[in-house]
PDB file of C-alpha atoms in Angstrom:
ATOM      1  CA  MET A   1       8.163  22.422  29.483  1.00  0.00           C
ATOM      2  CA  THR A   2       9.189  22.358  33.086  1.00  0.00           C
ATOM      3  CA  ALA A   3       8.526  25.215  35.483  1.00  0.00           C
ATOM      4  CA  SER A   4      12.244  25.724  36.046  1.00  0.00           C
ATOM      5  CA  ALA A   5      12.759  26.828  32.411  1.00  0.00           C
ATOM      6  CA  TRP A   6      10.798  29.996  33.138  1.00  0.00           C
ATOM      7  CA  THR A   7      13.230  32.075  35.142  1.00  0.00           C
ATOM      8  CA  GLN A   8      12.317  35.545  36.298  1.00  0.00           C
ATOM      9  CA  ASP A   9      14.592  37.043  33.613  1.00  0.00           C
ATOM     10  CA  ARG A  10      12.851  35.041  30.866  1.00  0.00           C
ATOM     11  CA  ILE A  11       9.428  36.048  32.140  1.00  0.00           C
ATOM     12  CA  GLU A  12      10.407  39.737  32.085  1.00  0.00           C
ATOM     13  CA  ARG A  13      11.862  39.358  28.574  1.00  0.00           C
ATOM     14  CA  LEU A  14       8.657  37.567  27.495  1.00  0.00           C
ATOM     15  CA  LYS A  15       6.527  40.464  28.807  1.00  0.00           C
ATOM     16  CA  ILE A  16       8.645  43.060  26.987  1.00  0.00           C
ATOM     17  CA  LEU A  17       8.657  41.195  23.663  1.00  0.00           C
ATOM     18  CA  TRP A  18       4.937  40.416  23.893  1.00  0.00           C
ATOM     19  CA  ARG A  19       4.032  44.066  24.536  1.00  0.00           C
ATOM     20  CA  GLU A  20       6.201  45.071  21.557  1.00  0.00           C
ATOM     21  CA  GLY A  21       3.925  42.922  19.424  1.00  0.00           C
ATOM     22  CA  LYS A  22       6.410  40.147  18.649  1.00  0.00           C
ATOM     23  CA  THR A  23       5.020  36.775  17.634  1.00  0.00           C
ATOM     24  CA  ALA A  24       5.138  33.724  19.883  1.00  0.00           C
ATOM     25  CA  GLU A  25       7.481  32.057  17.412  1.00  0.00           C
ATOM     26  CA  TYR A  26       9.864  35.027  17.508  1.00  0.00           C
ATOM     27  CA  ILE A  27       9.788  35.127  21.319  1.00  0.00           C
ATOM     28  CA  ALA A  28      10.477  31.376  21.561  1.00  0.00           C
ATOM     29  CA  HIS A  29      13.462  31.814  19.245  1.00  0.00           C
ATOM     30  CA  GLU A  30      14.759  34.755  21.312  1.00  0.00           C
ATOM     31  CA  LEU A  31      14.407  32.921  24.620  1.00  0.00           C
ATOM     32  CA  ALA A  32      15.794  29.663  23.141  1.00  0.00           C
ATOM     33  CA  HIS A  33      16.908  26.703  25.287  1.00  0.00           C
ATOM     34  CA  GLY A  34      13.861  24.457  25.122  1.00  0.00           C
ATOM     35  CA  ILE A  35      11.111  27.058  25.044  1.00  0.00           C
ATOM     36  CA  SER A  36       8.663  26.372  22.231  1.00  0.00           C
ATOM     37  CA  ARG A  37       6.084  28.585  20.596  1.00  0.00           C
ATOM     38  CA  SER A  38       3.356  26.644  22.426  1.00  0.00           C
ATOM     39  CA  ALA A  39       5.129  27.186  25.753  1.00  0.00           C
ATOM     40  CA  VAL A  40       5.244  30.930  25.075  1.00  0.00           C
ATOM     41  CA  LEU A  41       1.527  31.011  24.232  1.00  0.00           C
ATOM     42  CA  GLY A  42       0.690  28.992  27.348  1.00  0.00           C
ATOM     43  CA  LYS A  43       2.706  31.304  29.589  1.00  0.00           C
ATOM     44  CA  VAL A  44       1.164  34.409  27.998  1.00  0.00           C
ATOM     45  CA  TYR A  45      -2.296  32.957  28.582  1.00  0.00           C
ATOM     46  CA  ARG A  46      -1.592  32.011  32.205  1.00  0.00           C
ATOM     47  CA  MET A  47      -0.130  35.457  32.898  1.00  0.00           C
ATOM     48  CA  GLY A  48      -3.141  37.160  31.321  1.00  0.00           C
ATOM     49  CA  LEU A  49      -1.067  39.155  28.849  1.00  0.00           C
ATOM     50  CA  SER A  50      -3.280  38.544  25.827  1.00  0.00           C
ATOM     51  CA  ALA A  51      -5.854  41.190  26.692  1.00  0.00           C
ATOM     52  CA  GLY A  52      -3.378  44.041  27.088  1.00  0.00           C
ATOM     53  CA  ARG A  53      -1.443  43.423  23.899  1.00  0.00           C
ATOM     54  CA  ALA A  54      -1.435  46.223  21.351  1.00  0.00           C
ATOM     55  CA  ALA A  55      -3.032  45.322  18.069  1.00  0.00           C
ATOM     56  CA  ALA A  56      -0.660  44.773  15.199  1.00  0.00           C
ATOM     57  CA  PRO A  57      -0.803  47.571  12.637  1.00  0.00           C
ATOM     58  CA  PRO A  58      -2.719  46.671   9.484  1.00  0.00           C
ATOM     59  CA  THR A  59      -0.475  45.689   6.616  1.00  0.00           C
ATOM     60  CA  MET A  60      -2.588  47.358   3.921  1.00  0.00           C
ATOM     61  CA  LYS A  61      -5.288  49.982   3.952  1.00  0.00           C
ATOM     62  CA  PRO A  62      -8.560  48.798   2.474  1.00  0.00           C
ATOM     63  CA  GLN A  63      -9.039  50.256  -0.982  1.00  0.00           C
ATOM     64  CA  PRO A  64     -12.403  51.710  -1.986  1.00  0.00           C
ATOM     65  CA  ALA A  65     -14.389  49.525  -4.307  1.00  0.00           C
ATOM     66  CA  ARG A  66     -13.935  50.385  -7.948  1.00  0.00           C
ATOM     67  CA  ALA A  67     -16.848  50.605 -10.308  1.00  0.00           C
ATOM     68  CA  LEU A  68     -16.925  48.018 -13.048  1.00  0.00           C
ATOM     69  CA  THR A  69     -15.905  49.567 -16.318  1.00  0.00           C
ATOM     70  CA  SER A  70     -15.987  46.590 -18.638  1.00  0.00           C
ATOM     71  CA  ARG A  71     -18.973  44.628 -19.784  1.00  0.00           C
ATOM     72  CA  ALA A  72     -19.264  40.929 -20.248  1.00  0.00           C
ATOM     73  CA  PRO A  73     -18.635  39.908 -23.841  1.00  0.00           C
ATOM     74  CA  THR A  74     -21.744  39.460 -25.927  1.00  0.00           C
ATOM     75  CA  LEU A  75     -22.133  36.004 -27.325  1.00  0.00           C
ATOM     76  CA  PRO A  76     -22.617  35.564 -31.050  1.00  0.00           C
ATOM     77  CA  ALA A  77     -25.867  34.041 -32.188  1.00  0.00           C
ATOM     78  CA  PRO A  78     -25.482  30.281 -32.628  1.00  0.00           C
ATOM     79  CA  SER A  79     -25.145  29.169 -36.190  1.00  0.00           C
ATOM     80  CA  PRO A  80     -27.629  26.652 -37.563  1.00  0.00           C
ATOM     81  CA  GLN A  81     -24.930  23.959 -37.341  1.00  0.00           C
ATOM     82  CA  GLU A  82     -24.592  24.474 -33.587  1.00  0.00           C
ATOM     83  CA  GLY A  83     -28.278  23.941 -32.805  1.00  0.00           C
ATOM     84  CA  PRO A  84     -29.921  20.642 -31.881  1.00  0.00           C
ATOM     85  CA  ALA A  85     -29.341  17.748 -34.209  1.00  0.00           C
ATOM     86  CA  ASP A  86     -31.838  17.340 -37.053  1.00  0.00           C
ATOM     87  CA  ASP A  87     -32.357  13.689 -36.177  1.00  0.00           C
ATOM     88  CA  CYS A  88     -33.872  14.781 -32.863  1.00  0.00           C
ATOM     89  CA  PRO A  89     -37.481  15.669 -33.726  1.00  0.00           C
ATOM     90  CA  GLU A  90     -39.700  17.431 -31.232  1.00  0.00           C
ATOM     91  CA  PRO A  91     -41.490  14.615 -29.400  1.00  0.00           C
ATOM     92  CA  PRO A  92     -45.259  14.704 -29.227  1.00  0.00           C
ATOM     93  CA  GLU A  93     -46.669  15.517 -25.815  1.00  0.00           C
ATOM     94  CA  THR A  94     -49.161  12.668 -25.662  1.00  0.00           C
ATOM     95  CA  GLY A  95     -49.553   9.869 -23.177  1.00  0.00           C
ATOM     96  CA  ARG A  96     -49.440  12.119 -20.121  1.00  0.00           C
ATOM     97  CA  ALA A  97     -48.951  10.527 -16.689  1.00  0.00           C
ATOM     98  CA  SER A  98     -48.969  12.060 -13.228  1.00  0.00           C
ATOM     99  CA  LEU A  99     -46.334  11.570 -10.565  1.00  0.00           C
ATOM    100  CA  LEU A 100     -48.693   9.100  -8.910  1.00  0.00           C
ATOM    101  CA  THR A 101     -49.577   7.082 -12.025  1.00  0.00           C
ATOM    102  CA  VAL A 102     -46.197   6.831 -13.782  1.00  0.00           C
ATOM    103  CA  ARG A 103     -44.842   3.286 -13.691  1.00  0.00           C
ATOM    104  CA  ARG A 104     -41.304   1.931 -13.529  1.00  0.00           C
ATOM    105  CA  HIS A 105     -40.742   1.609 -17.290  1.00  0.00           C
ATOM    106  CA  ASP A 106     -42.638   4.760 -18.319  1.00  0.00           C
ATOM    107  CA  CYS A 107     -40.993   7.916 -19.647  1.00  0.00           C
ATOM    108  CA  ARG A 108     -40.483  10.457 -16.867  1.00  0.00           C
ATOM    109  CA  TRP A 109     -39.894  13.501 -19.096  1.00  0.00           C
ATOM    110  CA  PRO A 110     -41.540  16.486 -17.367  1.00  0.00           C
ATOM    111  CA  LEU A 111     -44.230  18.379 -19.273  1.00  0.00           C
ATOM    112  CA  GLY A 112     -45.225  21.864 -18.161  1.00  0.00           C
ATOM    113  CA  ASP A 113     -44.534  23.854 -15.023  1.00  0.00           C
ATOM    114  CA  PRO A 114     -43.885  21.681 -11.944  1.00  0.00           C
ATOM    115  CA  GLY A 115     -45.723  24.251  -9.809  1.00  0.00           C
ATOM    116  CA  SER A 116     -48.968  24.107 -11.794  1.00  0.00           C
ATOM    117  CA  ARG A 117     -51.831  21.628 -11.515  1.00  0.00           C
ATOM    118  CA  SER A 118     -51.434  20.711 -15.184  1.00  0.00           C
ATOM    119  CA  PHE A 119     -47.878  19.387 -14.628  1.00  0.00           C
ATOM    120  CA  SER A 120     -47.416  15.844 -15.886  1.00  0.00           C
ATOM    121  CA  LEU A 121     -44.898  13.363 -17.221  1.00  0.00           C
ATOM    122  CA  CYS A 122     -44.688  11.897 -20.723  1.00  0.00           C
ATOM    123  CA  GLY A 123     -45.713   8.375 -19.700  1.00  0.00           C
ATOM    124  CA  ARG A 124     -44.856   6.594 -22.964  1.00  0.00           C
ATOM    125  CA  PRO A 125     -42.793   3.379 -22.733  1.00  0.00           C
ATOM    126  CA  ALA A 126     -39.177   4.127 -21.796  1.00  0.00           C
ATOM    127  CA  VAL A 127     -36.524   2.612 -24.043  1.00  0.00           C
ATOM    128  CA  ARG A 128     -33.348   4.144 -22.605  1.00  0.00           C
ATOM    129  CA  GLY A 129     -33.046   4.912 -18.910  1.00  0.00           C
ATOM    130  CA  ALA A 130     -36.039   6.900 -17.727  1.00  0.00           C
ATOM    131  CA  TYR A 131     -37.104   8.297 -21.117  1.00  0.00           C
ATOM    132  CA  CYS A 132     -38.855   7.308 -24.326  1.00  0.00           C
ATOM    133  CA  ALA A 133     -36.820   7.367 -27.561  1.00  0.00           C
ATOM    134  CA  PRO A 134     -37.507  11.015 -28.553  1.00  0.00           C
ATOM    135  CA  HIS A 135     -36.869  12.329 -25.037  1.00  0.00           C
ATOM    136  CA  ALA A 136     -33.748  10.166 -24.649  1.00  0.00           C
ATOM    137  CA  GLN A 137     -32.286  11.873 -27.749  1.00  0.00           C
ATOM    138  CA  ILE A 138     -32.729  15.221 -26.011  1.00  0.00           C
ATOM    139  CA  ALA A 139     -31.595  14.102 -22.554  1.00  0.00           C
ATOM    140  CA  TYR A 140     -28.556  12.030 -23.480  1.00  0.00           C
ATOM    141  CA  ARG A 141     -26.320  14.186 -25.665  1.00  0.00           C
ATOM    142  CA  PRO A 142     -22.711  13.393 -26.516  1.00  0.00           C
ATOM    143  CA  ALA A 143     -20.178  14.931 -24.119  1.00  0.00           C
ATOM    144  CA  LEU A 144     -18.453  16.790 -26.957  1.00  0.00           C
ATOM    145  CA  GLU A 145     -21.653  18.638 -27.865  1.00  0.00           C
ATOM    146  CA  THR A 146     -22.251  19.548 -24.215  1.00  0.00           C
ATOM    147  CA  THR A 147     -18.677  20.783 -23.828  1.00  0.00           C
ATOM    148  CA  ARG A 148     -18.984  22.988 -26.909  1.00  0.00           C
ATOM    149  CA  SER A 149     -22.221  24.466 -25.588  1.00  0.00           C
ATOM    150  CA  LEU A 150     -20.596  25.294 -22.250  1.00  0.00           C
ATOM    151  CA  GLU A 151     -17.569  26.846 -23.966  1.00  0.00           C
ATOM    152  CA  ARG A 152     -19.873  29.019 -26.087  1.00  0.00           C
ATOM    153  CA  LEU A 153     -21.740  30.186 -23.000  1.00  0.00           C
ATOM    154  CA  ALA A 154     -18.475  31.025 -21.236  1.00  0.00           C
ATOM    155  CA  GLY A 155     -17.259  33.007 -24.245  1.00  0.00           C
ATOM    156  CA  LEU A 156     -14.281  30.739 -24.846  1.00  0.00           C
ATOM    157  CA  VAL A 157     -15.164  29.911 -28.439  1.00  0.00           C
TER     158      VAL A 157
END
């Protein structure tokens, strides 16, 4: 944008449109002939018009918050078929290891509260990933079973 594009008439028109609350894009379109939105914004800034511009009226009044009237759906109790698989027995909690004594191929299944002094890890030989066979059956569940559980929790089933 060259300085010659801003004639005194255009500057006066810019001031009037800006004070009326018109957008820079609208003003650029009105002034036409090589004046871009960015040129309008630059000129407004250099002239110091931004501070005196009237605020645009709000488009919508804020509505008061409404109280919730509905409750979340209650989930039905899971049927015996939907529980853990029968071939997944509760593993014994023997062979405890601490975070400092567990080795690379030991089961890292956590036992107890991590914040307590009695917290430990299973410590039995790992057969799949980081867990022993009984803990691996709990940790690695089929994706379909996990998806069904999530759908039940979300109330989609």
